[in-house]
């Protein structure tokens, strides 16, 4: 729960549309939606004054982080605030389309960098992969020539997929991929180190690379015939500043590229957005962890977030017991690969379904009758069961849990978000606009940084300076991250 002023706390209200909504909108009096909170704004329970005098929002039930579960993250954040040279604090998100769209994570990337320092853009795919719904912000990227992509969970695509659930590959000599810093983005405008993640194997070819307009360098990705295929990496140091890295197929066999990490060698926060549209936790759990585990270890995060649940709610064959096991197994694998990382399960937000399905689109209700009950947008009952399974998994495995569903108002809010002005959700009643995702990011960040403030007090550290919540970006009509079905 981020340090915020009493004025800001008092302005937080439940997001929805009551009986007077249409009249307010007609008079032009509707305010931009704000992050809701449990309890009545302005109540004594809405804020907490710490012993050091800091004021934080108190949102009971949103973040369940038992003592010690976020200590690894908090220790790293404290080091970044002290400007220790090695205080690199990576927040790594595995997830579905909510993460894949990089709107929520981009907001976190910008606000956390403003607070703790900008340590770089993080991990992105190599160039622009030939895959639907690939969206990454705070970076520029492109491709030329002939490349293909294997996406985890896509029918016909084969392993390995790597930590990002995506592998770009090609055999055509001269084909190029590139990534570049973004001069007009809130973060990602500078880089001091590129790190290429690739697959080495006996039948692989030569990767050529260059920084800006510099000389081409050669990186053989072929191994000895008796050496098994394995993930590898190449680190390229550059002067801290704006740069472009170009990758070119040098011939001699296939190239398999997992991505490029863009970082700065200074204290601060990095946010990796590693979502794949339409996927479930079971997808991540089933992929090749001999590759994912090694790359996760190399990335060396201080917080690993598991953001799943929306696609599970759309699964008619959902097995909640299996889902619980998948959390246990995945958390065990994360701990083996990244033992110095805290782990957080990020619960799903609300979504809307209609009992009458698409047939409701053909039904026109009379104004005096209203919408038929079968055609009202409601929260699916299974979503609550999924959230309960996720929370129980967090308790059982002694990791943190954030209840997005409750933090953003609870049940049956999605349709109001769709019709509100400005819009905070799309008409599919699943995905948010940029404004909605920024609200989600702010709620999560507020909760975590509120616990961080209390941790600092318990550690007898001086209080950090309160900061105001950064203005949200203008609403966007950008394309949806994609359908929730695989």
Coordinates of C-alpha atoms in Angstrom, one line a residue:
X1 CA 0.0 0.0 0.0
X2 CA 1.9 3.0 -1.3
X3 CA 2.5 6.0 0.8
X4 CA -0.1 8.5 -0.1
X5 CA -1.7 11.6 1.3
X6 CA -5.0 11.7 3.3
X7 CA -6.5 13.8 0.5
X8 CA -5.8 11.1 -2.1
X9 CA -7.0 8.3 0.2
X10 CA -10.3 10.2 0.7
X11 CA -10.8 10.5 -3.0
X12 CA -10.7 6.7 -3.6
X13 CA -14.3 5.4 -4.2
X14 CA -16.0 2.3 -5.4
X15 CA -16.1 2.1 -9.1
X16 CA -19.5 1.5 -10.4
X17 CA -22.7 3.0 -11.8
X18 CA -25.6 3.5 -9.6
X19 CA -29.1 4.8 -10.4
X20 CA -27.9 8.4 -10.9
X21 CA -25.1 7.6 -13.3
X22 CA -26.8 8.5 -16.5
X23 CA -28.0 11.8 -15.2
X24 CA -24.5 12.7 -13.9
X25 CA -23.0 11.9 -17.3
X26 CA -25.6 14.0 -19.1
X27 CA -24.6 17.0 -16.9
X28 CA -20.9 16.3 -17.5
X29 CA -20.2 15.7 -13.8
X30 CA -18.8 12.2 -14.0
X31 CA -15.3 12.0 -12.7
X32 CA -12.6 9.7 -14.1
X33 CA -12.9 6.3 -12.3
X34 CA -10.7 5.8 -9.3
X35 CA -9.2 2.8 -7.7
X36 CA -11.9 1.4 -5.3
X37 CA -11.1 0.3 -1.8
X38 CA -12.8 -1.8 0.9
X39 CA -14.5 0.3 3.5
X40 CA -16.0 3.8 3.3
X41 CA -13.5 6.5 2.1
X42 CA -12.8 8.9 4.9
X43 CA -13.4 6.3 7.7
X44 CA -10.7 6.0 10.3
X45 CA -10.0 2.6 9.0
X46 CA -9.1 3.8 5.5
X47 CA -5.7 5.1 6.6
X48 CA -3.0 4.1 9.1
X49 CA -0.4 6.4 10.7
X50 CA 2.8 4.5 11.4
X51 CA 5.0 5.1 14.4
X52 CA 7.4 7.1 12.3
X53 CA 4.6 9.4 11.2
X54 CA 4.2 8.1 7.7
X55 CA 0.6 7.9 6.4
X56 CA -0.4 4.8 4.4
X57 CA -3.7 3.6 3.0
X58 CA -5.0 0.6 4.8
X59 CA -6.9 -1.8 2.6
X60 CA -7.7 -4.9 4.6
X61 CA -7.9 -8.1 2.7
X62 CA -6.3 -6.9 -0.5
X63 CA -2.7 -8.0 0.2
X64 CA -2.1 -11.1 2.4
X65 CA 1.6 -11.1 2.9
X66 CA 2.5 -12.9 6.1
X67 CA 5.7 -11.9 7.9
X68 CA 8.8 -12.7 5.8
X69 CA 7.1 -13.5 2.5
X70 CA 8.2 -10.2 0.9
X71 CA 11.4 -9.6 2.8
X72 CA 13.6 -10.4 -0.2
X73 CA 11.9 -7.8 -2.2
X74 CA 11.8 -5.2 0.6
X75 CA 15.5 -5.7 1.4
X76 CA 16.4 -5.0 -2.3
X77 CA 14.1 -2.0 -2.4
X78 CA 15.8 -0.6 0.7
X79 CA 19.2 -1.1 -1.0
X80 CA 18.0 0.8 -4.1
X81 CA 16.8 3.7 -1.9
X82 CA 20.3 3.8 -0.4
X83 CA 21.6 4.0 -4.0
X84 CA 23.8 0.9 -3.5
X85 CA 25.5 0.2 -6.9
X86 CA 24.4 -3.5 -7.0
X87 CA 20.8 -2.8 -5.9
X88 CA 19.1 -4.2 -9.0
X89 CA 15.4 -5.0 -8.2
X90 CA 13.7 -7.1 -10.8
X91 CA 9.9 -7.7 -10.7
X92 CA 9.2 -10.6 -13.0
X93 CA 5.6 -11.2 -14.1
X94 CA 4.3 -14.5 -15.6
X95 CA 0.7 -14.3 -16.7
X96 CA -2.0 -14.3 -19.4
X97 CA -3.2 -11.5 -21.6
X98 CA -3.5 -9.0 -18.7
X99 CA 0.2 -9.2 -18.5
X100 CA 0.9 -9.8 -22.2
X101 CA -0.6 -6.4 -23.1
X102 CA 2.1 -4.7 -20.9
X103 CA -0.2 -1.9 -19.8
X104 CA -0.4 -2.8 -16.1
X105 CA 3.3 -3.7 -16.0
X106 CA 4.3 -0.6 -18.0
X107 CA 2.6 1.6 -15.4
X108 CA 4.5 -0.3 -12.6
X109 CA 7.7 0.1 -14.6
X110 CA 7.3 3.9 -14.7
X111 CA 6.1 4.5 -11.2
X112 CA 8.6 2.2 -9.5
X113 CA 11.4 3.7 -11.5
X114 CA 10.4 7.2 -10.4
X115 CA 10.5 6.0 -6.8
X116 CA 13.5 3.7 -6.7
X117 CA 15.5 4.4 -9.8
X118 CA 15.4 3.2 -13.5
X119 CA 17.6 0.1 -13.8
X120 CA 16.5 -0.7 -17.4
X121 CA 13.7 -1.9 -19.6
X122 CA 14.0 -5.6 -19.0
X123 CA 13.4 -8.7 -21.1
X124 CA 11.7 -8.5 -24.5
X125 CA 11.4 -10.8 -27.5
X126 CA 14.1 -10.6 -30.1
X127 CA 12.7 -8.0 -32.5
X128 CA 9.0 -8.3 -33.6
X129 CA 8.1 -12.0 -33.5
X130 CA 5.7 -13.4 -36.1
X131 CA 3.0 -14.0 -33.4
X132 CA -0.4 -12.5 -32.8
X133 CA -0.9 -10.2 -29.8
X134 CA 2.7 -9.4 -29.0
X135 CA 2.6 -6.1 -27.3
X136 CA 5.6 -4.6 -25.3
X137 CA 5.9 -1.0 -24.3
X138 CA 8.8 1.3 -23.3
X139 CA 10.9 -0.3 -26.2
X140 CA 11.1 -0.1 -29.9
X141 CA 11.5 -3.3 -32.0
X142 CA 11.2 -4.6 -35.6
X143 CA 12.2 -7.3 -38.1
X144 CA 13.0 -7.9 -41.7
X145 CA 13.5 -11.1 -43.7
X146 CA 12.1 -14.5 -42.8
X147 CA 11.4 -15.4 -39.2
X148 CA 9.0 -17.7 -37.5
X149 CA 7.8 -17.9 -33.9
X150 CA 6.9 -20.7 -31.5
X151 CA 4.4 -19.7 -28.8
X152 CA 3.8 -21.8 -25.8
X153 CA 0.4 -23.4 -25.9
X154 CA -0.2 -22.7 -29.6
X155 CA -1.3 -25.8 -31.5
X156 CA 1.6 -27.2 -33.5
X157 CA 4.3 -25.1 -31.9
X158 CA 7.0 -27.2 -30.2
X159 CA 9.3 -26.7 -27.2
X160 CA 11.4 -25.1 -26.0
X161 CA 9.6 -21.7 -25.5
X162 CA 11.9 -20.2 -22.8
X163 CA 11.1 -17.9 -19.9
X164 CA 8.9 -15.6 -22.0
X165 CA 6.8 -18.4 -23.5
X166 CA 8.1 -17.5 -26.9
X167 CA 10.9 -18.5 -29.3
X168 CA 11.8 -16.7 -32.5
X169 CA 13.6 -18.8 -35.1
X170 CA 14.8 -18.7 -38.6
X171 CA 17.1 -20.2 -41.3
X172 CA 17.4 -17.5 -43.9
X173 CA 20.8 -15.8 -44.0
X174 CA 20.6 -12.0 -43.8
X175 CA 17.3 -11.8 -42.0
X176 CA 17.4 -9.2 -39.2
X177 CA 15.8 -8.4 -35.9
X178 CA 16.3 -5.3 -33.8
X179 CA 15.4 -3.8 -30.4
X180 CA 16.0 -0.1 -29.4
X181 CA 15.6 2.2 -26.5
X182 CA 12.5 4.4 -26.6
X183 CA 13.4 8.1 -26.3
X184 CA 9.8 9.3 -25.7
X185 CA 8.8 6.6 -23.2
X186 CA 8.6 7.1 -19.4
X187 CA 11.3 4.5 -19.0
X188 CA 13.4 2.5 -21.4
X189 CA 15.3 5.5 -22.8
X190 CA 18.7 4.3 -21.8
X191 CA 20.6 1.0 -21.7
X192 CA 24.1 0.0 -20.5
X193 CA 23.9 -3.7 -21.2
X194 CA 22.2 -5.9 -23.8
X195 CA 21.9 -9.6 -23.0
X196 CA 20.9 -12.0 -25.8
X197 CA 19.1 -15.2 -24.7
X198 CA 19.4 -18.0 -27.3
X199 CA 19.5 -21.7 -27.8
X200 CA 22.8 -23.5 -28.6
X201 CA 22.7 -26.8 -30.4
X202 CA 24.8 -28.9 -32.8
X203 CA 22.7 -28.0 -35.9
X204 CA 22.6 -24.2 -35.2
X205 CA 24.2 -21.4 -37.2
X206 CA 25.9 -18.1 -36.7
X207 CA 24.3 -15.0 -35.1
X208 CA 25.7 -11.7 -36.1
X209 CA 25.0 -8.6 -34.0
X210 CA 26.0 -5.0 -33.8
X211 CA 25.2 -2.0 -31.6
X212 CA 24.0 1.2 -33.4
X213 CA 26.2 1.5 -36.5
X214 CA 29.2 -0.3 -35.1
X215 CA 31.1 -3.2 -36.5
X216 CA 29.4 -6.6 -36.8
X217 CA 30.3 -9.2 -34.3
X218 CA 29.9 -13.0 -34.8
X219 CA 28.4 -15.3 -32.2
X220 CA 28.4 -19.1 -33.1
X221 CA 25.4 -20.9 -31.6
X222 CA 26.5 -24.3 -32.9
X223 CA 27.9 -26.8 -30.3
X224 CA 29.9 -29.9 -30.6
X225 CA 27.9 -32.9 -31.9
X226 CA 28.1 -34.6 -28.5
X227 CA 26.9 -31.6 -26.6
X228 CA 23.2 -31.5 -25.9
X229 CA 21.1 -28.4 -26.9
X230 CA 21.0 -25.9 -24.1
X231 CA 20.1 -22.3 -23.4
X232 CA 22.9 -19.8 -23.6
X233 CA 23.4 -16.0 -23.4
X234 CA 25.7 -13.3 -24.7
X235 CA 26.2 -10.1 -22.7
X236 CA 27.1 -6.9 -24.6
X237 CA 28.2 -3.8 -22.6
X238 CA 27.6 -0.4 -24.0
X239 CA 27.9 3.2 -22.7
X240 CA 24.8 4.1 -20.7
X241 CA 22.5 5.9 -23.1
X242 CA 20.2 5.4 -26.1
X243 CA 21.2 2.4 -28.3
X244 CA 19.9 0.0 -31.0
X245 CA 20.9 -3.7 -31.1
X246 CA 20.5 -5.4 -34.5
X247 CA 20.7 -9.2 -34.8
X248 CA 21.3 -10.9 -38.2
X249 CA 21.2 -14.5 -39.3
X250 CA 24.8 -15.2 -40.4
X251 CA 24.1 -18.6 -42.0
X252 CA 25.2 -22.1 -41.2
X253 CA 22.0 -23.4 -39.7
X254 CA 18.9 -22.5 -37.7
X255 CA 18.9 -19.7 -35.0
X256 CA 16.7 -19.9 -31.9
X257 CA 16.3 -16.7 -30.0
X258 CA 14.4 -16.3 -26.7
X259 CA 14.8 -12.6 -26.2
X260 CA 17.0 -9.6 -25.3
X261 CA 17.3 -8.1 -21.9
X262 CA 18.0 -4.3 -21.8
X263 CA 19.4 -3.1 -18.5
X264 CA 21.4 -0.3 -16.8
X265 CA 24.2 -0.9 -14.4
X266 CA 22.8 1.3 -11.7
X267 CA 20.4 0.8 -8.7
X268 CA 16.7 0.7 -9.5
X269 CA 13.7 -1.4 -10.6
X270 CA 13.2 -3.5 -13.7
X271 CA 9.8 -5.0 -14.6
X272 CA 9.7 -8.0 -17.0
X273 CA 6.3 -8.6 -18.5
X274 CA 6.2 -12.2 -19.6
X275 CA 2.6 -12.9 -20.3
X276 CA 1.2 -15.1 -23.1
X277 CA -2.3 -14.5 -24.4
X278 CA -4.9 -17.2 -23.6
X279 CA -2.7 -19.2 -21.2
X280 CA -3.3 -20.7 -17.8
X281 CA -1.0 -21.5 -14.9
X282 CA -1.0 -25.1 -16.2
X283 CA 0.7 -23.9 -19.4
X284 CA 3.6 -22.4 -17.6
X285 CA 3.9 -25.4 -15.3
X286 CA 4.0 -27.8 -18.3
X287 CA 6.7 -26.1 -20.3
X288 CA 10.4 -27.1 -20.3
X289 CA 11.8 -25.9 -17.0
X290 CA 15.3 -27.0 -17.9
X291 CA 15.2 -23.9 -20.0
X292 CA 12.9 -21.7 -18.0
X293 CA 14.6 -22.5 -14.7
X294 CA 18.1 -21.6 -16.0
X295 CA 16.9 -18.4 -17.6
X296 CA 14.9 -17.5 -14.4
X297 CA 18.1 -18.0 -12.4
X298 CA 20.0 -15.8 -14.8
X299 CA 17.4 -13.1 -14.6
X300 CA 17.8 -13.1 -10.8
X301 CA 14.5 -11.5 -9.8
X302 CA 13.5 -10.2 -6.4
X303 CA 9.8 -10.7 -6.9
X304 CA 8.1 -13.3 -9.1
X305 CA 4.5 -12.7 -9.8
X306 CA 2.0 -15.4 -11.0
X307 CA -0.9 -13.6 -12.6
X308 CA -3.5 -16.2 -13.7
X309 CA -7.1 -17.1 -13.2
X310 CA -9.1 -15.3 -16.0
X311 CA -8.6 -18.1 -18.6
X312 CA -9.2 -20.7 -16.0
X313 CA -12.7 -19.2 -15.4
X314 CA -13.4 -19.7 -19.1
X315 CA -12.4 -23.4 -19.0
X316 CA -15.5 -25.7 -19.0
X317 CA -13.2 -28.6 -17.9
X318 CA -11.5 -26.7 -15.1
X319 CA -10.1 -29.0 -12.4
X320 CA -9.7 -26.9 -9.3
X321 CA -7.7 -29.6 -7.5
X322 CA -5.3 -29.8 -10.4
X323 CA -5.0 -26.1 -10.4
X324 CA -4.0 -26.2 -6.7
X325 CA -1.3 -28.7 -7.5
X326 CA 0.0 -26.6 -10.4
X327 CA 0.6 -23.7 -8.0
X328 CA 2.4 -26.0 -5.5
X329 CA 4.6 -27.4 -8.3
X330 CA 5.3 -24.1 -10.0
X331 CA 6.2 -22.3 -6.8
X332 CA 8.6 -25.2 -6.0
X333 CA 10.3 -24.7 -9.3
X334 CA 10.5 -21.0 -8.9
X335 CA 12.1 -21.4 -5.5
X336 CA 14.7 -23.8 -6.9
X337 CA 15.6 -21.4 -9.7
X338 CA 15.4 -18.1 -7.8
X339 CA 15.9 -18.8 -4.1
X340 CA 16.4 -15.1 -3.3
X341 CA 13.1 -14.0 -4.8
X342 CA 9.8 -13.3 -3.1
X343 CA 6.7 -14.8 -4.7
X344 CA 3.3 -13.2 -5.1
X345 CA 0.1 -14.8 -6.6
X346 CA -1.8 -12.0 -8.3
X347 CA -5.5 -12.9 -8.3
X348 CA -7.7 -12.2 -11.3
X349 CA -9.9 -9.1 -11.7
X350 CA -13.7 -9.2 -12.3
X351 CA -15.0 -10.4 -15.6
X352 CA -18.5 -10.4 -17.1
X353 CA -20.6 -13.2 -18.6
X354 CA -24.3 -13.5 -19.7
X355 CA -26.3 -16.5 -19.0
X356 CA -28.0 -16.0 -22.4
X357 CA -24.7 -15.8 -24.2
X358 CA -24.5 -14.2 -27.6
X359 CA -28.2 -14.6 -28.2
X360 CA -28.6 -11.5 -26.0
X361 CA -27.1 -9.4 -28.8
X362 CA -30.1 -10.2 -30.9
X363 CA -32.6 -9.3 -28.2
X364 CA -33.9 -5.7 -27.9
X365 CA -35.5 -5.0 -24.6
X366 CA -38.1 -2.4 -24.2
X367 CA -36.8 0.6 -22.1
X368 CA -39.6 0.2 -19.6
X369 CA -38.8 -3.5 -19.1
X370 CA -35.0 -3.2 -18.9
X371 CA -32.5 -6.0 -19.6
X372 CA -33.7 -9.6 -19.2
X373 CA -32.0 -11.2 -16.2
X374 CA -30.4 -13.8 -18.5
X375 CA -28.8 -11.0 -20.5
X376 CA -27.3 -9.1 -17.6
X377 CA -23.5 -9.1 -17.3
X378 CA -22.6 -10.9 -14.1
X379 CA -19.4 -12.3 -12.5
X380 CA -19.1 -16.0 -13.2
X381 CA -19.5 -18.0 -10.0
X382 CA -16.4 -20.0 -10.7
X383 CA -14.2 -16.9 -10.5
X384 CA -14.7 -16.8 -6.7
X385 CA -13.7 -20.5 -6.5
X386 CA -10.6 -19.8 -8.5
X387 CA -9.6 -16.9 -6.2
X388 CA -10.1 -19.1 -3.2
X389 CA -7.9 -21.8 -4.7
X390 CA -5.2 -19.2 -5.4
X391 CA -5.4 -17.6 -1.9
X392 CA -5.2 -21.1 -0.3
X393 CA -2.2 -21.9 -2.5
X394 CA -0.4 -18.7 -1.3
X395 CA -1.1 -19.6 2.4
X396 CA -0.1 -23.2 1.9
X397 CA 3.2 -22.3 0.2
X398 CA 3.9 -19.2 2.4
X399 CA 3.9 -16.7 -0.4
X400 CA 2.0 -13.4 -0.8
X401 CA -1.4 -13.0 -2.4
X402 CA -3.1 -9.9 -3.8
X403 CA -6.9 -10.0 -4.2
X404 CA -7.4 -7.9 -7.3
X405 CA -11.1 -8.8 -7.4
X406 CA -11.8 -7.2 -4.1
X407 CA -9.3 -4.4 -4.5
X408 CA -11.2 -3.2 -7.7
X409 CA -14.7 -3.4 -6.2
X410 CA -15.8 -7.0 -6.1
X411 CA -18.5 -8.7 -8.2
X412 CA -20.5 -7.4 -11.1
X413 CA -18.5 -4.3 -11.8
X414 CA -17.2 -5.1 -15.3
X415 CA -20.2 -3.9 -17.3
X416 CA -20.1 -0.5 -15.5
X417 CA -16.4 -0.2 -16.5
X418 CA -17.4 -0.9 -20.1
X419 CA -20.0 1.8 -20.3
X420 CA -18.3 4.4 -18.1
X421 CA -16.8 7.5 -19.6
X422 CA -13.9 7.4 -19.8
X423 CA -14.0 3.7 -20.5
X424 CA -12.0 1.5 -18.2
X425 CA -12.8 -1.9 -19.9
X426 CA -13.5 -3.2 -23.4
X427 CA -16.8 -4.6 -24.5
X428 CA -15.5 -8.2 -24.3
X429 CA -16.0 -7.7 -20.5
X430 CA -12.6 -9.3 -19.8
X431 CA -9.8 -6.8 -20.7
X432 CA -9.2 -3.3 -19.5
X433 CA -8.3 -0.2 -21.3
X434 CA -5.0 1.5 -20.4
X435 CA -6.9 3.5 -17.7
X436 CA -8.2 0.3 -16.1
X437 CA -4.9 -1.4 -16.2
X438 CA -3.2 1.6 -14.6
X439 CA -5.8 1.5 -11.8
X440 CA -4.9 -2.2 -11.2
X441 CA -1.2 -1.4 -11.2
X442 CA -1.7 1.5 -8.7
X443 CA -3.8 -0.7 -6.4
X444 CA -1.1 -3.5 -6.4
X445 CA 1.8 -1.0 -5.9
X446 CA 0.0 0.8 -3.1
X447 CA -0.5 -2.5 -1.3
X448 CA 3.0 -3.7 -1.6
X449 CA 4.7 -0.3 -0.8
X450 CA 2.4 0.1 2.2
X451 CA 3.8 -3.2 3.6
X452 CA 7.2 -2.0 2.6
X453 CA 6.7 1.1 4.8
X454 CA 5.7 -1.0 7.8
X455 CA 8.7 -3.4 7.1
X456 CA 11.1 -0.4 7.2
X457 CA 9.6 0.7 10.6
X458 CA 10.1 -2.9 12.0
X459 CA 13.7 -2.8 10.7
X460 CA 14.3 0.5 12.5
X461 CA 15.0 2.2 9.1
X462 CA 14.2 5.8 8.5
X463 CA 10.9 6.5 6.8
X464 CA 10.8 7.0 3.1
X465 CA 9.4 10.2 1.6
X466 CA 5.7 10.0 0.7
X467 CA 5.0 10.4 -3.0
X468 CA 1.8 11.4 -4.8
X469 CA 0.2 9.0 -7.3
X470 CA 1.3 9.8 -10.8
X471 CA -1.4 10.9 -13.2
X472 CA -2.8 8.1 -15.3
X473 CA -2.2 8.2 -19.0
X474 CA -5.0 9.3 -21.4
X475 CA -7.5 6.5 -22.2
X476 CA -6.5 4.4 -25.2
X477 CA -8.5 2.6 -27.9
X478 CA -5.5 0.3 -28.6
X479 CA -6.3 -3.2 -29.9
X480 CA -7.3 -5.8 -27.3
X481 CA -4.5 -8.1 -26.1
X482 CA -6.5 -10.9 -27.7
X483 CA -9.2 -13.4 -26.8
X484 CA -8.9 -15.4 -23.6
X485 CA -9.3 -18.7 -25.4
X486 CA -6.0 -20.4 -26.5

